[in-house]
mmCIF file of C-alpha atoms in Angstrom:
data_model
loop_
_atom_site.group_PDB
_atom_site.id
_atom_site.type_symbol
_atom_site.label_atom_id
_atom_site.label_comp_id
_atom_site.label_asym_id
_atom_site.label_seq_id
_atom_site.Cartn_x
_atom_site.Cartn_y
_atom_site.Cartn_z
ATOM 1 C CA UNK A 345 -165.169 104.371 -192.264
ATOM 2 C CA UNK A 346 -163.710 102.687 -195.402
ATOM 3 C CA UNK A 347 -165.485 99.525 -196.679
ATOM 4 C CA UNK A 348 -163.905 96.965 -195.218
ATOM 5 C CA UNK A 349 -163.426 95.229 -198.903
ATOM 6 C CA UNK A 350 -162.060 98.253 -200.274
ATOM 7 C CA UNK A 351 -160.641 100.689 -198.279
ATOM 8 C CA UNK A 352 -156.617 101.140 -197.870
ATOM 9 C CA UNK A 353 -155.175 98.795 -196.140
ATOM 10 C CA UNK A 354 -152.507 100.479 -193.594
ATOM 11 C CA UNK A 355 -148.818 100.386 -192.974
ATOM 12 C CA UNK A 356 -149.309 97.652 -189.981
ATOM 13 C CA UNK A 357 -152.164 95.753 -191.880
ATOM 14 C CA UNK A 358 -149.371 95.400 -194.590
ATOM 15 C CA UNK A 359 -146.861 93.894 -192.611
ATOM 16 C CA UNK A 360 -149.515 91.205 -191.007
ATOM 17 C CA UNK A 361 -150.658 90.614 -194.616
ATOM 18 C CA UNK A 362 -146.775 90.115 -195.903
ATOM 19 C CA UNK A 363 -146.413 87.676 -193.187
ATOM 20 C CA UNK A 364 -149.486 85.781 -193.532
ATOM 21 C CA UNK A 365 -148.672 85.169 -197.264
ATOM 22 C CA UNK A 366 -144.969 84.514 -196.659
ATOM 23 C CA UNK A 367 -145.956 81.739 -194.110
ATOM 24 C CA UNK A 368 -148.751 80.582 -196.660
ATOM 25 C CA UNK A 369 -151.634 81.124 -194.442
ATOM 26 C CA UNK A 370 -153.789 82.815 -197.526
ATOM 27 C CA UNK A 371 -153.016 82.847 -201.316
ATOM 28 C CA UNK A 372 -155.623 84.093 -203.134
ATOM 29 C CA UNK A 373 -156.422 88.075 -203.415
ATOM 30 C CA UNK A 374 -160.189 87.403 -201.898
ATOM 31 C CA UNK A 375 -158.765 85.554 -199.010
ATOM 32 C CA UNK A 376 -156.151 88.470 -198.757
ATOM 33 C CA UNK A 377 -158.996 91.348 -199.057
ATOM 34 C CA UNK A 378 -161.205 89.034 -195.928
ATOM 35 C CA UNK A 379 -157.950 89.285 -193.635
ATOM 36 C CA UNK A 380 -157.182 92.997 -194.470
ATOM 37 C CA UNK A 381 -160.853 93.218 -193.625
ATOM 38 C CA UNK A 382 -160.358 91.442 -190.306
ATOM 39 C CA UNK A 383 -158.270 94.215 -189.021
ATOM 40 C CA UNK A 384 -156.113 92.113 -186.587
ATOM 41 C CA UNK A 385 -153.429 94.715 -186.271
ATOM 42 C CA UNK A 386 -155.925 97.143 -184.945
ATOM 43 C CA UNK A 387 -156.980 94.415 -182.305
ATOM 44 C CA UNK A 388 -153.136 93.763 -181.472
ATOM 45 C CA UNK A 389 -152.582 97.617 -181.382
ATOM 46 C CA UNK A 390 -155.135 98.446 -178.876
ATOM 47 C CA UNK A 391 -154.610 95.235 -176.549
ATOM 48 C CA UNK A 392 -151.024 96.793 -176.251
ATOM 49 C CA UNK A 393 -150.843 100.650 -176.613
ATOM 50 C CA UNK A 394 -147.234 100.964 -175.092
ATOM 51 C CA UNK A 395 -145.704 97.751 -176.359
ATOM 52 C CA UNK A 396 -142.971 97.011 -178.767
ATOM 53 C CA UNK A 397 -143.407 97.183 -182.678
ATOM 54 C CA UNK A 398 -142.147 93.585 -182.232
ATOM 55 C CA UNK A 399 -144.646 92.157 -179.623
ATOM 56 C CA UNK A 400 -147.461 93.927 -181.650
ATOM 57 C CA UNK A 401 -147.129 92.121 -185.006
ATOM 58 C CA UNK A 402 -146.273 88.896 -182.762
ATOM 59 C CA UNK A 403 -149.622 89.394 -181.388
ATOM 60 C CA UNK A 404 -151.747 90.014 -184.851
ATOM 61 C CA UNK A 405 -149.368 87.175 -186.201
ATOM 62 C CA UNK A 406 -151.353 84.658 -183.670
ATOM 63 C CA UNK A 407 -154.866 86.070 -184.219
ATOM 64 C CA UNK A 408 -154.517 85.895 -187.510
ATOM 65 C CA UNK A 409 -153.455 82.189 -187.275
ATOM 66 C CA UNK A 410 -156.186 81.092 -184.249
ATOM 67 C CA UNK A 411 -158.699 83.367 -186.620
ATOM 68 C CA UNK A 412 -157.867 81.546 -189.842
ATOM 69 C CA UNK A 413 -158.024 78.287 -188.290
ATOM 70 C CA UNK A 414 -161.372 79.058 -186.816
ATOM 71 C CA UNK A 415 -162.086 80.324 -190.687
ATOM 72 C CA UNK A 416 -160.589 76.997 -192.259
ATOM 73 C CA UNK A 417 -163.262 75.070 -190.432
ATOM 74 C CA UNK A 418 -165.936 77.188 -190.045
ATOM 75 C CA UNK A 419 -166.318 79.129 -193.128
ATOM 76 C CA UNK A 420 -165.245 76.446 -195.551
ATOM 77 C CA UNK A 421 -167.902 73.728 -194.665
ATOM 78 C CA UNK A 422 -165.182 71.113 -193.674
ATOM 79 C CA UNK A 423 -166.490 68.462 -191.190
ATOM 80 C CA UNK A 424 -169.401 67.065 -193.484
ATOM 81 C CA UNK A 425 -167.190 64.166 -194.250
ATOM 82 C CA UNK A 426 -166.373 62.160 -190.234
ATOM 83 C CA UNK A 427 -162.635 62.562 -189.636
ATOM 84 C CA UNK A 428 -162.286 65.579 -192.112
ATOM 85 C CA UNK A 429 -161.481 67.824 -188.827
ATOM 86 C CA UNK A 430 -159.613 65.596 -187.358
ATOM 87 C CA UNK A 431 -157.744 65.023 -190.072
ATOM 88 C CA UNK A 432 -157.095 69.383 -189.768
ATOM 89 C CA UNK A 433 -155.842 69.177 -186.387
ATOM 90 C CA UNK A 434 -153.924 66.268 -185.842
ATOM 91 C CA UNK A 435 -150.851 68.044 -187.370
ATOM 92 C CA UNK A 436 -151.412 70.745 -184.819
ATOM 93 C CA UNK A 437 -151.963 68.876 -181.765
ATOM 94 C CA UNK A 438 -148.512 67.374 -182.722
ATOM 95 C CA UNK A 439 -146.880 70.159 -181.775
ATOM 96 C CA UNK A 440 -148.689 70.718 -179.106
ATOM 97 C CA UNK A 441 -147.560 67.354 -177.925
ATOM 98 C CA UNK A 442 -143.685 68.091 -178.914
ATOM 99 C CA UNK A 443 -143.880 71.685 -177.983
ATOM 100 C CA UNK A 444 -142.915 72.569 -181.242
ATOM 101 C CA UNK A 445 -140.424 70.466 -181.047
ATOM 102 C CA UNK A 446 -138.875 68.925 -184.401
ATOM 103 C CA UNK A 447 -142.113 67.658 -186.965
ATOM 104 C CA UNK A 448 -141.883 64.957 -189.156
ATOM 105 C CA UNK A 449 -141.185 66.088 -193.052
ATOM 106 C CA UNK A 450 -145.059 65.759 -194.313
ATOM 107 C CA UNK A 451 -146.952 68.305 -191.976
ATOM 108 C CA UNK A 452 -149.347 70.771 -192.978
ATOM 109 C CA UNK A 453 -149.017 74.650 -193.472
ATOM 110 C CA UNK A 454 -151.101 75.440 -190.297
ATOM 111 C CA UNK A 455 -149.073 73.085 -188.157
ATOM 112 C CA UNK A 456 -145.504 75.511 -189.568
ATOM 113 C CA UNK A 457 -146.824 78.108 -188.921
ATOM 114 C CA UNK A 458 -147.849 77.023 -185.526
ATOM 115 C CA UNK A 459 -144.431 75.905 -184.529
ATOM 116 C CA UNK A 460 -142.931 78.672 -185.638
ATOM 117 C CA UNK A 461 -145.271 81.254 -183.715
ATOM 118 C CA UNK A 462 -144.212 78.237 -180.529
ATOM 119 C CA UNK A 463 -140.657 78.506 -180.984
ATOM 120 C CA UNK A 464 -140.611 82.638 -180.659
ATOM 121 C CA UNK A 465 -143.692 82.939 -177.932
ATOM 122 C CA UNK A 466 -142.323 80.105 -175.423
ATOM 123 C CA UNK A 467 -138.387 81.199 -174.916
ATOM 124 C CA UNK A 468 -138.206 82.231 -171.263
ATOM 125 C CA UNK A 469 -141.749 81.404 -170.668
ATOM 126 C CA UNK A 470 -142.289 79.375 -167.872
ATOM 127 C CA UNK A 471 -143.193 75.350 -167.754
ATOM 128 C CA UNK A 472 -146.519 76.237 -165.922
ATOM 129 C CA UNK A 473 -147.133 78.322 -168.936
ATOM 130 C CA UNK A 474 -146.125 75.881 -171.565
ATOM 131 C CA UNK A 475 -149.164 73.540 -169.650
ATOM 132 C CA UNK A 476 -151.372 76.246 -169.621
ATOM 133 C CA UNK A 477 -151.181 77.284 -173.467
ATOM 134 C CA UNK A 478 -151.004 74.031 -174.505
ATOM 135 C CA UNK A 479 -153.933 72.816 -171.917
ATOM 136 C CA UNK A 480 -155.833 75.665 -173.634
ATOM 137 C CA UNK A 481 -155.375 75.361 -177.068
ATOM 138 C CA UNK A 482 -155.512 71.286 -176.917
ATOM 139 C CA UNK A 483 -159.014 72.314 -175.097
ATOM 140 C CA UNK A 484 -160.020 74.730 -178.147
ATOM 141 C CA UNK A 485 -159.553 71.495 -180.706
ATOM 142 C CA UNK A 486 -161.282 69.049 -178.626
ATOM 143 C CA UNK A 487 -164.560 71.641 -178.541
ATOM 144 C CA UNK A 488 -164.173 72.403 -182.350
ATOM 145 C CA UNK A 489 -164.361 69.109 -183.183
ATOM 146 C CA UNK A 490 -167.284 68.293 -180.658
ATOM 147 C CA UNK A 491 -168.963 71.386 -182.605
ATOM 148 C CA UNK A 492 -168.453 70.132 -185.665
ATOM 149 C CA UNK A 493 -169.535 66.632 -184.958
ATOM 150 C CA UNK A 494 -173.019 68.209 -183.464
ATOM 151 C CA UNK A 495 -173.301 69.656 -186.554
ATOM 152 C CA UNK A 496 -173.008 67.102 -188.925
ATOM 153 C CA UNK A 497 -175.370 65.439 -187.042
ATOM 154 C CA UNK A 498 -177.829 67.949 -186.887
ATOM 155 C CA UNK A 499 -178.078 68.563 -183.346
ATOM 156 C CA UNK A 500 -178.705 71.793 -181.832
ATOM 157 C CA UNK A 501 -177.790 72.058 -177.884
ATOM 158 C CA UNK A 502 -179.570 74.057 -175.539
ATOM 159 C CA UNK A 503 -178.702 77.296 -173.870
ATOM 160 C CA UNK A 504 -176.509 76.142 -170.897
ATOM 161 C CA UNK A 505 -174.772 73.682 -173.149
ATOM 162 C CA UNK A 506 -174.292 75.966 -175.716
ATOM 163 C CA UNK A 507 -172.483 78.602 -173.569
ATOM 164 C CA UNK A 508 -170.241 76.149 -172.217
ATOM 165 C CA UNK A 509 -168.874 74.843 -175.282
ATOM 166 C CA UNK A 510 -168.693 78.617 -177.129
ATOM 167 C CA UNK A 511 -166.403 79.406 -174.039
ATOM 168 C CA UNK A 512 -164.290 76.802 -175.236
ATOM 169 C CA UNK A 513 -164.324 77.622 -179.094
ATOM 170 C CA UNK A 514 -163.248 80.956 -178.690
ATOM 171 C CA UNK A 515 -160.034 81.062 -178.699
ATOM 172 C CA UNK A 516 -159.815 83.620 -175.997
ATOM 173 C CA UNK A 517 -157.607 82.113 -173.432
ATOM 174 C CA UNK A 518 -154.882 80.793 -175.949
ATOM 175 C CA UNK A 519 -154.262 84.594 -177.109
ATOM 176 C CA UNK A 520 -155.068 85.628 -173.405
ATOM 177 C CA UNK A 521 -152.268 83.197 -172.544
ATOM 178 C CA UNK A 522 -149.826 84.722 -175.653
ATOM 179 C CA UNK A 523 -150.537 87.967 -174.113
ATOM 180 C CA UNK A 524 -148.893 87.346 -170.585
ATOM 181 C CA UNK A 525 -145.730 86.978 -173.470
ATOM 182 C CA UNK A 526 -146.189 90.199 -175.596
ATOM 183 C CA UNK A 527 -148.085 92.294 -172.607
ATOM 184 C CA UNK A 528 -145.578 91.220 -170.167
ATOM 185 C CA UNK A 529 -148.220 90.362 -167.666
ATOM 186 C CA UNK A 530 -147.583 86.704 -166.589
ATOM 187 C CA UNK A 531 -150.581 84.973 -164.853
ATOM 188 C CA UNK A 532 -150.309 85.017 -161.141
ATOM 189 C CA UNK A 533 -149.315 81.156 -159.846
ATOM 190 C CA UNK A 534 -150.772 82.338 -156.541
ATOM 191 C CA UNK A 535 -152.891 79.926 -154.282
ATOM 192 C CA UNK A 536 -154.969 82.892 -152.988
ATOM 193 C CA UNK A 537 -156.208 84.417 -156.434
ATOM 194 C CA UNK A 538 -155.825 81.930 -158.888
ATOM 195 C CA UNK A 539 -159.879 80.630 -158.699
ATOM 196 C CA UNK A 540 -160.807 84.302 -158.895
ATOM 197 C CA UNK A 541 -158.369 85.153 -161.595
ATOM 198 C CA UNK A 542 -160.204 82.043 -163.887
ATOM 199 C CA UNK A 543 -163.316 83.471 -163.413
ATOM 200 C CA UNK A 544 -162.052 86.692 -164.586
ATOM 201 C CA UNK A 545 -160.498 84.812 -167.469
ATOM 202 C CA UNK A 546 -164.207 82.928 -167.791
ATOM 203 C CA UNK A 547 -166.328 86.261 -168.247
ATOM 204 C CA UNK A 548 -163.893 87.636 -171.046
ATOM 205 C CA UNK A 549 -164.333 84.775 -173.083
ATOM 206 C CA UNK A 550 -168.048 84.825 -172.340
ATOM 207 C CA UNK A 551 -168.151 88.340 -172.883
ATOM 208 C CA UNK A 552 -166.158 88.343 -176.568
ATOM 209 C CA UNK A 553 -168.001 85.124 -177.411
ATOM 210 C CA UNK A 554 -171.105 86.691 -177.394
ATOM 211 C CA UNK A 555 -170.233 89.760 -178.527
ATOM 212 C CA UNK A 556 -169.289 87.982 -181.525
ATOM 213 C CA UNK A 557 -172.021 85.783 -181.743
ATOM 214 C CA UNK A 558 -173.793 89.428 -182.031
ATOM 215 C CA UNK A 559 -171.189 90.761 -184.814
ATOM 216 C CA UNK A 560 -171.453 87.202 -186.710
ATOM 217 C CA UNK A 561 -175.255 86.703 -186.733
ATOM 218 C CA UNK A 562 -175.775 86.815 -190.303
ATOM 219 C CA UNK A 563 -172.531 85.456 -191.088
ATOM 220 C CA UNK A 564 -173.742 82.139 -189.097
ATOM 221 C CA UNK A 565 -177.496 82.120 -190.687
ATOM 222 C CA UNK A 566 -175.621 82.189 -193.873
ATOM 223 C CA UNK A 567 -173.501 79.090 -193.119
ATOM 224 C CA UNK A 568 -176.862 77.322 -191.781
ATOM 225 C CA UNK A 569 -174.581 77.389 -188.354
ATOM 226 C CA UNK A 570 -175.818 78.378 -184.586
ATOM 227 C CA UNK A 571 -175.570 81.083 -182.839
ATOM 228 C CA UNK A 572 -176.008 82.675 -179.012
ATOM 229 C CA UNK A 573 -179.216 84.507 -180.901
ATOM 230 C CA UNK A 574 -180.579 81.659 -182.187
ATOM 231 C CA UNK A 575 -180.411 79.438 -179.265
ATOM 232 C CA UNK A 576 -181.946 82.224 -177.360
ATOM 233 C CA UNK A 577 -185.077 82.234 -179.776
ATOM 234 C CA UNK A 578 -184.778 78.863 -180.126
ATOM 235 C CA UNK A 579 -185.175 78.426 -176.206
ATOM 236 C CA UNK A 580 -187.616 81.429 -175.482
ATOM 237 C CA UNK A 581 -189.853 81.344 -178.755
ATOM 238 C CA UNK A 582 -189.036 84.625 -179.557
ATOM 239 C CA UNK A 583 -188.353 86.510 -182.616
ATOM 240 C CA UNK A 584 -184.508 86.736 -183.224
ATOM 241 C CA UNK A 585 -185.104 90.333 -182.877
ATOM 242 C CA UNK A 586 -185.550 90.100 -178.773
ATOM 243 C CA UNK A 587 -183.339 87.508 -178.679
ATOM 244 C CA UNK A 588 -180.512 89.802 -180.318
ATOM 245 C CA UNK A 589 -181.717 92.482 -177.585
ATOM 246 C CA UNK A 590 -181.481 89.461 -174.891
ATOM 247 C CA UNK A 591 -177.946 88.395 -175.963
ATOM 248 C CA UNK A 592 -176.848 92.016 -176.266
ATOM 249 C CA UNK A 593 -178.398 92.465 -172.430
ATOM 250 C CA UNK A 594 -176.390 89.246 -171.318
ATOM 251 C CA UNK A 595 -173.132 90.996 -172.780
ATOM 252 C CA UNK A 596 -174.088 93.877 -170.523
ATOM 253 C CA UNK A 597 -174.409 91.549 -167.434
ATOM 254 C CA UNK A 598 -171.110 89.498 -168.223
ATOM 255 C CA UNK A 599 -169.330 92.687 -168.858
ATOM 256 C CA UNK A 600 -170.113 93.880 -164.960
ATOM 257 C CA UNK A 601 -169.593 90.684 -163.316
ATOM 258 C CA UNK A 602 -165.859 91.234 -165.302
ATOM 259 C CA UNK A 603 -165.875 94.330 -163.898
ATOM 260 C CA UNK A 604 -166.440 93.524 -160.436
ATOM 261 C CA UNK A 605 -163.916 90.419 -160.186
ATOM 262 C CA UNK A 606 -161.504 92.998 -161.860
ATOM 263 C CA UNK A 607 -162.245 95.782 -159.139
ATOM 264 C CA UNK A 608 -162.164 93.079 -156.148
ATOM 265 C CA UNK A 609 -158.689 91.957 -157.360
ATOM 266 C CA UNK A 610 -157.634 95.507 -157.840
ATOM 267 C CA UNK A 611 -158.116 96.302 -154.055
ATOM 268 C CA UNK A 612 -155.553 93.567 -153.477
ATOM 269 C CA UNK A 613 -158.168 91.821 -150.822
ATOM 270 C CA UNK A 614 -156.961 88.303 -149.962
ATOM 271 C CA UNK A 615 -154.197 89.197 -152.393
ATOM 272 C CA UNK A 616 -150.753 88.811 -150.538
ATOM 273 C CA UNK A 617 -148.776 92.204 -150.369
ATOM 274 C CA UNK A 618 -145.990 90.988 -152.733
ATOM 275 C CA UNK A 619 -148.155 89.740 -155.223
ATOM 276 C CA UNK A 620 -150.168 92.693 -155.403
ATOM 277 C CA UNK A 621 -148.464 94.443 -157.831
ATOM 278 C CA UNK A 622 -148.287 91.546 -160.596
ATOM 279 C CA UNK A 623 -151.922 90.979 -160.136
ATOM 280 C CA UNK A 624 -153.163 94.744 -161.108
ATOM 281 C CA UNK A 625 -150.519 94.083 -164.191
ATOM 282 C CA UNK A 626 -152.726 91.375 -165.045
ATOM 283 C CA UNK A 627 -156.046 92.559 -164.410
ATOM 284 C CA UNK A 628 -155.075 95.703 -166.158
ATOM 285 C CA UNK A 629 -154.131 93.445 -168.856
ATOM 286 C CA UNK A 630 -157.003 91.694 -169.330
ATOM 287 C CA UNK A 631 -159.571 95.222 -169.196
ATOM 288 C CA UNK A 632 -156.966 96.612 -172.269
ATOM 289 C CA UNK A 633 -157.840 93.706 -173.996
ATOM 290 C CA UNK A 634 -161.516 93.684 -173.143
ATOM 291 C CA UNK A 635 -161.678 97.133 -174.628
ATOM 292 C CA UNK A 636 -159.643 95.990 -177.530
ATOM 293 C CA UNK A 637 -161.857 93.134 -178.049
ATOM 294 C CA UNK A 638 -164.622 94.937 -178.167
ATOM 295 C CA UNK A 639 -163.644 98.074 -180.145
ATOM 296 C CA UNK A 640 -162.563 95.582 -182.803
ATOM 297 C CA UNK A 641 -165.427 93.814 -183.248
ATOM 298 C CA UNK A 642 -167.350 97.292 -184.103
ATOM 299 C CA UNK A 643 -165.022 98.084 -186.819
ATOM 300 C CA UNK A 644 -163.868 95.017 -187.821
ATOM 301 C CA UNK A 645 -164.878 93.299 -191.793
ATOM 302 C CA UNK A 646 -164.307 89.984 -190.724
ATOM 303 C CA UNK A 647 -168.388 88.974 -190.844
ATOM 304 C CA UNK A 648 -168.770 91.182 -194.370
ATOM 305 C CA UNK A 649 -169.648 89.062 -196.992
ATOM 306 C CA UNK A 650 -167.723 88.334 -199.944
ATOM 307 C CA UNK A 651 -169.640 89.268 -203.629
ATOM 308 C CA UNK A 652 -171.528 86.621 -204.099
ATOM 309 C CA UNK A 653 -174.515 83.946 -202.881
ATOM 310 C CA UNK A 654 -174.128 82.849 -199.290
ATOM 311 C CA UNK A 655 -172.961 79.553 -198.779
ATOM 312 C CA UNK A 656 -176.004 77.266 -198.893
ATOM 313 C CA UNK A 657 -176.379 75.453 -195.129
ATOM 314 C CA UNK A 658 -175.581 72.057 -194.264
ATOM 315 C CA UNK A 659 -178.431 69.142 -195.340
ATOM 316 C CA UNK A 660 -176.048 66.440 -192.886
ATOM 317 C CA UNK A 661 -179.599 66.331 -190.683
ATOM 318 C CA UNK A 662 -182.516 67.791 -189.327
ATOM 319 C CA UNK A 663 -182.713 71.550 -187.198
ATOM 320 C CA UNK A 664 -183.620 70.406 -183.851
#
């Protein structure tokens, strides 16, 4: 495969890239080559083989944004300073409050681009799914910034802890939630399979979470941040050698309890007979993107370093 800093880029990477500097979501040409890197197209293209040209790039479009958002606070040290994040977000969580609805004149660049992916997702969506994405995504900023906070303070959280709040910073179920859109899968609102569609929901963010974690391990020891591995050696007192092979063992065990929610909804048990049909859409849904997920985080550049020392890691506190 070509490296990922500088192979070609291809047709559909170009058109993601156009966009992403037309909106003003990266300038420079190294933040340019890191999203060519990140492959999003790819991800977009597999999560929806038989879709539209249109839905496709509408897809990339918003995991480039969540991804870049992610990047703006993760990658670029912000949060030393208190209120530096939320500083970030409070543009953003204004439109999530107006849903998208008309900003006032001194925004920032994240929060137009945020509308603007709003105002052509949401048309015809439903007002349960409005709640949900916004529910979601409001849910995704509260956990960054409880990340970020830990931190700055130097604490390091414990395994169960830890899990919980990488479900949250994800940023699975917002794109999960853009999919119903662009896969044309809407959830189910269905009294009878809505708890076991959430868990199903639940083990693919566990399951891409970690798998990340995995992809991103030096990427994180570079930035001096944590990581599923190094909780896991942190907790156990192992080398992070067996507690890569633990983590990668865990995303083996998440991966079949998916698997076997997926299966049990499949059969339509408990399901009723006119719903049946829009909840193997869904399901099917959510194993594409599984795949996807997965497949992309092989290939993907997105953790390849830049030329270059690695960022030195935060001196806010002590490693607990």
């Amino acid at each position: 495969m070509d490296d990922p800093q500088t192979g070609p880029v291809s047709p559909g990477a170009e058109v993601v890239l156009r966009w992403a500097r037309t909106v003003g979501l990266v300038g420079d040409e190294g933040e340019q080559r890191r999203l060519a890197a990140m492959r999003l197209e790819a991800l977009a293209e597999g999560t929806l083989p038989r879709a539209g040209a249109q839905d496709v790039a509408l897809t990339a479009q918003w995991a480039m944004f969540i991804c870049l958002v992610d990047d703006v606070i993760d990658r670029r040290g912000m949060g030393l300073v208190p209120g530096e994040v939320e500083t970030f977000t409070a543009p953003l969580r204004e439109v999530l409050a107006v849903g998208g609805g008309l900003l006032p004149a001194a925004t920032s660049p994240h929060a137009v681009v945020l509308r603007g992916l709003w105002e052509r997702t949401a048309g015809g969506m439903s007002a349960r799914w409005r709640e949900r994405f916004t529910e979601d995504y409001t849910d995704f900023l509260d956990a960054t910034e409880e990340e970020v906070a830990l931190r700055r303070n130097g604490v390091r959280l414990s395994f169960e802890p830890y899990v919980q709040l990488r479900r949250r910073t994800i940023t699975l179920l917002p794109l999960l939630d853009v999919l119903e859109r662009t896969g044309n899968a809407p959830w189910v609102e269905c009294g009878q399979v809505s708890a076991r569609l959430g868990e199903l929901r639940r083990a693919l963010a566990d399951v891409a979470g970690w798998a990340n974690d995995l992809a991103s391990a030096a990427d994180d020891a570079a930035a001096g941040q944590d990581n599923l591995v190094t909780v896991l050696a942190r907790q156990d007192r192992c080398s992070l050698t067996v507690a890569r092979a633990r983590a990668a063992a865990m995303v083996a065990e998440r991966r079949r309890d998916f698997s076997t929610a997926a299966a049990a909804l499949r059969t339509g048990h408990s399901v009723p007979l006119e719903r049946q049909a829009d909840v193997r859409r869904y399901v099917d849904l959510t194993q594409t993107f599984m795949a996807a997920t997965l497949r992309w985080l092989a290939r993907t550049g997105r953790f390849t370093p830049e030329p270059g020392p690695p960022a030195p890691p935060p001196t806010s506190g002590p490693l607990l």
